[in-house]
Amino acid sequence: MYTKKWPILIFADAFLPGHPGLAATYIGAWMATLPFGSWWLSWNVPVLPGVLSLLSTVCMVIGLVGCFWMPRFMQPAWLKETEDEIKRGEDAYSLEYRRQPDGGGDASAFKEEKP
């Protein structure tokens, strides 16, 4: 998602208010570290298990919160640009279906018939 290799995964964003497509990166990192929890605790390095456990917890929190709210600084540039285009009304959907003051577009469907 971050590199825009599979932008189709953004369809999941329609189901939750945040960006679950982006949050899946962190949820995946968290789930990938789960099987190693007891292994980390068996190491004799006193700081390393704590650091790795903290990293795992941070990934879990960012992933779960990201499903409902993803801060703008954590979003990739291409997604920020797309959201800005939508806000300005310059995205493909708005350009195709909005009413245009010069009569262009498909405004005929919105005209009222006079009695």
XYZ file of C-alpha atoms in Angstrom, residues 1-16 18-26 66-67 76 78-79:
30
model
C 0.000 0.000 0.000
C 2.698 2.475 0.921
C 4.543 2.033 -2.384
C 1.299 2.001 -4.443
C 2.101 -1.473 -5.681
C -1.404 -2.738 -4.849
C -3.613 0.375 -4.600
C -6.718 -1.792 -5.081
C -6.394 -2.725 -1.397
C -7.622 0.741 -0.504
C -11.186 -0.488 -1.162
C -11.213 -1.649 2.478
C -11.123 1.998 3.538
C -14.797 2.296 2.616
C -15.784 -0.020 5.473
C -13.995 1.728 8.356
C -9.540 5.116 9.027
C -7.192 3.450 6.587
C -7.290 -0.304 7.230
C -5.305 -0.895 4.050
C -2.376 1.001 5.570
C -2.974 -0.394 9.056
C -2.622 -3.924 7.690
C 1.136 -3.313 7.380
C 1.429 -2.810 11.129
C -5.084 2.901 12.122
C -8.258 1.034 11.202
C 2.029 7.900 1.788
C 0.203 9.423 -3.258
C -2.702 8.961 -0.831
